[in-house]
Tab-separated table of C-alpha atoms in Angstrom:
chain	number	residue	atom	x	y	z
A	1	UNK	CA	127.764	95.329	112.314
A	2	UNK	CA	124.539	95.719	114.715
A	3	UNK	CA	122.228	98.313	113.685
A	4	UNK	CA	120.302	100.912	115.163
A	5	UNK	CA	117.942	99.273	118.203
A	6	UNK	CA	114.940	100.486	119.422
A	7	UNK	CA	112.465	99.208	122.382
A	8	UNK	CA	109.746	98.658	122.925
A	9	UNK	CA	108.270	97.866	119.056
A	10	UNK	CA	104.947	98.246	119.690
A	11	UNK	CA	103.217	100.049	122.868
A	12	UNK	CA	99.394	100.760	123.281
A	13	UNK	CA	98.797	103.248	125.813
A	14	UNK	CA	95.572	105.360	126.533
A	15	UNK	CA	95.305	109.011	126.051
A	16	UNK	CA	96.999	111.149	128.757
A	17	UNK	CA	99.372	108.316	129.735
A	18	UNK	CA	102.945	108.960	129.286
A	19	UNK	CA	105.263	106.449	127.708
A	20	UNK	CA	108.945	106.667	126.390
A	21	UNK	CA	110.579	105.352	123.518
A	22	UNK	CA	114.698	104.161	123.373
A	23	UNK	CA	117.072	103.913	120.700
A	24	UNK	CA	120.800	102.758	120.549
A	25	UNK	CA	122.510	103.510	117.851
A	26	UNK	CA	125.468	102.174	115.791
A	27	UNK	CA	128.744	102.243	117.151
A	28	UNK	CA	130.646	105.745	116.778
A	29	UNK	CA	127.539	107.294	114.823
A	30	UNK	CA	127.737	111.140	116.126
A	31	UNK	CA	124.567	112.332	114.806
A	32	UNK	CA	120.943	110.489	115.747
A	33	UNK	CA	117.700	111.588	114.830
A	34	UNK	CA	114.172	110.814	115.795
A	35	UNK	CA	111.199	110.979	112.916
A	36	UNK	CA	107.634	110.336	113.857
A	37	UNK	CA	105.733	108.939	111.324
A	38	UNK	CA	101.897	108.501	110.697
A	39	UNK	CA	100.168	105.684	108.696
A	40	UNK	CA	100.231	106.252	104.986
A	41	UNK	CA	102.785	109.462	105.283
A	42	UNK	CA	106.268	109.959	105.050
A	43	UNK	CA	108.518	110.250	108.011
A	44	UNK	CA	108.875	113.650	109.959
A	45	UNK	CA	111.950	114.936	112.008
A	46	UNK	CA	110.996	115.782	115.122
A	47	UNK	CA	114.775	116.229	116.133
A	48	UNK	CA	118.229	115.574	115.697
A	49	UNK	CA	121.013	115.593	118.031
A	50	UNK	CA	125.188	115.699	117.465
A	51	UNK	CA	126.958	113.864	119.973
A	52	UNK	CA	124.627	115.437	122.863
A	53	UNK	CA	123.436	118.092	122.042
A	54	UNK	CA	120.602	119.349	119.733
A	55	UNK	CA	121.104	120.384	116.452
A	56	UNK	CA	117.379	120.760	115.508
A	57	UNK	CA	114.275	120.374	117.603
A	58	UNK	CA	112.023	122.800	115.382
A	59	UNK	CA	109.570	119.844	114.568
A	60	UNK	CA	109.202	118.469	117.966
A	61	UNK	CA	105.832	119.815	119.954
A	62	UNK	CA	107.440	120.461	123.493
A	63	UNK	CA	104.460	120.800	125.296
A	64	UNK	CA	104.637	117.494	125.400
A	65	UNK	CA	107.342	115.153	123.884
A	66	UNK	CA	110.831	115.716	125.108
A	67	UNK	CA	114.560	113.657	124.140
A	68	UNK	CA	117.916	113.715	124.921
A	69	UNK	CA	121.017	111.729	124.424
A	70	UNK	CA	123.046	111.030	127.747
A	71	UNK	CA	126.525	110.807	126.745
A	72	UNK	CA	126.150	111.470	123.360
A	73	UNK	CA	124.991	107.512	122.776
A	74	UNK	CA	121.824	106.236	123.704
A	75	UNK	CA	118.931	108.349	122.973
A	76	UNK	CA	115.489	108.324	124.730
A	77	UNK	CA	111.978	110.457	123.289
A	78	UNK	CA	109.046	110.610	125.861
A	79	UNK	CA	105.491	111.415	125.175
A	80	UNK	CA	103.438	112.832	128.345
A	81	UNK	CA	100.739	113.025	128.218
A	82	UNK	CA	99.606	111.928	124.934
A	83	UNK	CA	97.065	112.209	122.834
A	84	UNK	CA	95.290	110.332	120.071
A	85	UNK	CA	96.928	112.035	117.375
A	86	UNK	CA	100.213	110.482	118.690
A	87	UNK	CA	99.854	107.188	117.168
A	88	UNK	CA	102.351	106.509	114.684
A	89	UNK	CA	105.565	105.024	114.284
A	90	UNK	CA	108.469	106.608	116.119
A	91	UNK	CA	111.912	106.203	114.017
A	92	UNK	CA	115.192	106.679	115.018
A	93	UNK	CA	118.162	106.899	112.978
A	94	UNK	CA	121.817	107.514	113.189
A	95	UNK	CA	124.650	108.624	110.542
A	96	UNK	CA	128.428	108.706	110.947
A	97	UNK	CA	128.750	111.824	109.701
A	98	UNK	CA	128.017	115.539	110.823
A	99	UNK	CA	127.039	116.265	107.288
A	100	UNK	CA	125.540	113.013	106.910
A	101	UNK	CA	125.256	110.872	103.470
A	102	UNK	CA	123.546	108.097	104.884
A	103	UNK	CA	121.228	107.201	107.330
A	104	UNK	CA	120.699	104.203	109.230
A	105	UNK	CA	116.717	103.410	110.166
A	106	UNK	CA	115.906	100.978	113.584
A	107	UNK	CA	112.766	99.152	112.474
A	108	UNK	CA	110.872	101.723	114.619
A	109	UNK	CA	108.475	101.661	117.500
A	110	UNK	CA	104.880	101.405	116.980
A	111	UNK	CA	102.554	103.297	119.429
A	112	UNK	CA	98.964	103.215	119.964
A	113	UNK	CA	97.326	105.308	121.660
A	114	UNK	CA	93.178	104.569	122.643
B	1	UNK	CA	107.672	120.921	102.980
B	2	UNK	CA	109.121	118.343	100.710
B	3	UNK	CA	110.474	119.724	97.930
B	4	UNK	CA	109.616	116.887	95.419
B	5	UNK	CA	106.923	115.280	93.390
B	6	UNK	CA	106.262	111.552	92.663
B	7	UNK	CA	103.609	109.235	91.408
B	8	UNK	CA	101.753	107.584	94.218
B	9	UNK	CA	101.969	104.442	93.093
B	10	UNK	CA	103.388	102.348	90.148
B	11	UNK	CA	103.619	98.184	89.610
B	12	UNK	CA	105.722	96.598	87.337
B	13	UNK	CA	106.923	92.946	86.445
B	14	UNK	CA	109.188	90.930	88.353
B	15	UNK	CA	112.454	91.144	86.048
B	16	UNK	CA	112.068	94.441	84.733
B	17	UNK	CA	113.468	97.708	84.789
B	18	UNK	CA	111.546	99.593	87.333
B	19	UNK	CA	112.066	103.271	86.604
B	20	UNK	CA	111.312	105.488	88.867
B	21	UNK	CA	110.534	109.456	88.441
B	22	UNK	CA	111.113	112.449	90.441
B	23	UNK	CA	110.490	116.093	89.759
B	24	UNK	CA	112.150	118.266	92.282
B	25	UNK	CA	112.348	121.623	89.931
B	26	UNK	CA	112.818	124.397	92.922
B	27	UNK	CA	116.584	122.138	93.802
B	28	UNK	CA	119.488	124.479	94.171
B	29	UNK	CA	122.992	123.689	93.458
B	30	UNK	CA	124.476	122.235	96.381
B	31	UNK	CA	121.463	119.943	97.159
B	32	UNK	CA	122.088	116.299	96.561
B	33	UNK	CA	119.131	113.717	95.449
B	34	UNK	CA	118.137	110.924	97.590
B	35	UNK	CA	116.544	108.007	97.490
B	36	UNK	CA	115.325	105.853	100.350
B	37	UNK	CA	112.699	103.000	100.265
B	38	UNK	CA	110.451	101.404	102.554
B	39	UNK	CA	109.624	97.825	103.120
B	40	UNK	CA	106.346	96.775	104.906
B	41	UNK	CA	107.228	97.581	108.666
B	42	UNK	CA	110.706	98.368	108.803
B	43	UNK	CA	112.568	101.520	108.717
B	44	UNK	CA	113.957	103.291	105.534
B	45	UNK	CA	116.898	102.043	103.727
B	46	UNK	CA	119.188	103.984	102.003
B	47	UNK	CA	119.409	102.819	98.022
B	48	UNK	CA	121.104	105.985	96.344
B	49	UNK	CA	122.560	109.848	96.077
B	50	UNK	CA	123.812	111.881	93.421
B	51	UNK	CA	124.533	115.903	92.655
B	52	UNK	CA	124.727	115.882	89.168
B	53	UNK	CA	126.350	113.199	87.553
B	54	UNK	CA	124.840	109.750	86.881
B	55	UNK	CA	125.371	107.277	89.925
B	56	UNK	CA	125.269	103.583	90.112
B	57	UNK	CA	125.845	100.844	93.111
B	58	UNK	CA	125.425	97.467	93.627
B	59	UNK	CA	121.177	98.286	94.197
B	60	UNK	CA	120.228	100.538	91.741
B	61	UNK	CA	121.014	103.663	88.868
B	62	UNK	CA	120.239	107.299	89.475
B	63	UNK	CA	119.547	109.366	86.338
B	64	UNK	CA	119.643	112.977	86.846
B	65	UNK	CA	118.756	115.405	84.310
B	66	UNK	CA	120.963	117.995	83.153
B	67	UNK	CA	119.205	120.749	84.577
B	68	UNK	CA	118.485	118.823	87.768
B	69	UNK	CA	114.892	119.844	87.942
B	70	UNK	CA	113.843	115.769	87.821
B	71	UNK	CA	115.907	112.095	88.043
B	72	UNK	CA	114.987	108.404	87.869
B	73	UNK	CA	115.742	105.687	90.126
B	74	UNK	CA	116.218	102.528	88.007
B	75	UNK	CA	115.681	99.034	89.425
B	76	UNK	CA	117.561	97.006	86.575
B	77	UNK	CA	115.953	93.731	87.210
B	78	UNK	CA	113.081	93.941	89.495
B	79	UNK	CA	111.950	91.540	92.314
B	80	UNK	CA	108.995	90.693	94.770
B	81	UNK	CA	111.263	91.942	97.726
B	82	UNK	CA	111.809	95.407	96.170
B	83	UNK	CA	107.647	96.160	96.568
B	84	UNK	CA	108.307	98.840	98.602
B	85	UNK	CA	107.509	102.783	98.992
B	86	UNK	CA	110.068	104.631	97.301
B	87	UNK	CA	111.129	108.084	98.712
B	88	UNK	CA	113.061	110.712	96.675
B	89	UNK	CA	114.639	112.911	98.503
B	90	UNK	CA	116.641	116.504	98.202
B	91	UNK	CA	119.040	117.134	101.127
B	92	UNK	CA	118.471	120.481	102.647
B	93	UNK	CA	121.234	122.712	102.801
B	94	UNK	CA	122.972	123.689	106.057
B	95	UNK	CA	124.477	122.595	109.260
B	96	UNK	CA	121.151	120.811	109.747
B	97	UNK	CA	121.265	118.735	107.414
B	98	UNK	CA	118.634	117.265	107.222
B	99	UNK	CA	116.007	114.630	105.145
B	100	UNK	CA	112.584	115.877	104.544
B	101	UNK	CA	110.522	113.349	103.126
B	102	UNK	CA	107.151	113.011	100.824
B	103	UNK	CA	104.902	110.640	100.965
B	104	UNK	CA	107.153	108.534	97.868
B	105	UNK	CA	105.686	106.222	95.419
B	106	UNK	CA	104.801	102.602	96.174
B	107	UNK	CA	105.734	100.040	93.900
B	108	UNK	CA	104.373	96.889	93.392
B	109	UNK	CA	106.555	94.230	91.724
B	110	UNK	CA	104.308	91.491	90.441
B	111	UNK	CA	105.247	88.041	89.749
């Protein structure tokens, strides 16, 4: 079974840019969730969707970092402009369930920003 | 806020027990324990849950006490590939459902 994808892994940008993160994930998993997390912490949600919509998006700062999930599959989580406290790694995960046990973790996208 | 305490760090030798604790004294009674870890650039993996009742799988035991207020994750025989940070988690209740986690406890497994 193929797990949860994300592109691009790692992505410098410089402050103000705008860049977007993308994350498949598993087959038939209803819920997917994005976590941001910063070097030597723990991950933070930033939001969670079922199927389409959003479930929770109480964590994400949307001034300036904004998601969704086009037909309740593919999810994308853009970052414009952004600023030097955005570097981190950006985690997506997915579950099967709407009460979820388990979560699935993509390896994560790395971003940079100078 | 997380709603649990762990060491910051803790190393044991390859082959032992690795026991793991977690204080999470403020759980109510329809939150479950979790337990992610961490490898070195990758994404959390899911090792564990339990309510109340003692829980084993093919990775590792969960010990929780009878009051719930703290549990132990138990690596039986410990190995270089489970250095790792360890998160403990308690599952918020509510439609949310979601994981809040700490900053865990990294454990070193030495040879």
């Amino acid at each position: 079974e193929a797990g949860v994808a994300q592109s691009p892994r790692y992505k410098i940008i410089e402050k103000r840019q705008s860049v977007a993160f993308w994350c498949n994930p598993i087959s038939g998993h209803a819920t997917l969730y994005w976590y941001q997390q910063i070097l030597g912490q723990g991950p933070k949600l930033l939001i969670q969707f079922q199927n389409n919509g959003v479930v929770d998006d109480s964590q994400l700062p949307k001034d300036r970092f904004s998601a969704e999930r086009l037909k309740g599959v593919d999810s994308t989580l853009k970052i414009q402009p952004a600023k030097l406290e955005d570097s981190a790694v950006y985690l997506c995960a997915s579950s099967p369930y709407r009460q979820g046990r388990e979560l699935f973790f993509g390896e994560g996208s790395r971003l940079t920003v100078l | 806020d997380a709603k649990t305490t762990q060491p910051p760090s803790m190393d044991c030798a390859e082959g032992r027990a690795a026991n793991l604790p977690c204080n999470h004294s403020t759980i109510s009674g329809n939150e479950y324990v979790y337990w992610y870890r961490q490898i070195h650039s990758q994404g959390p993996q899911y090792i564990i849950h339990g309510l109340k009742n003692n829980e084993t799988n093919e990775m590792a035991s969960l010990i929780i006490t009878e009051d719930r207020k703290s549990s132990t994750l138990i690596l039986p025989h410990a190995t270089l590939r489970d250095t790792a940070v360890y998160y403990c988690i308690v599952r918020v209740a509510g439609d949310t459902d979601k994981l809040i986690f700490g900053t865990g406890t990294r454990l070193q497994v030495f040879p």
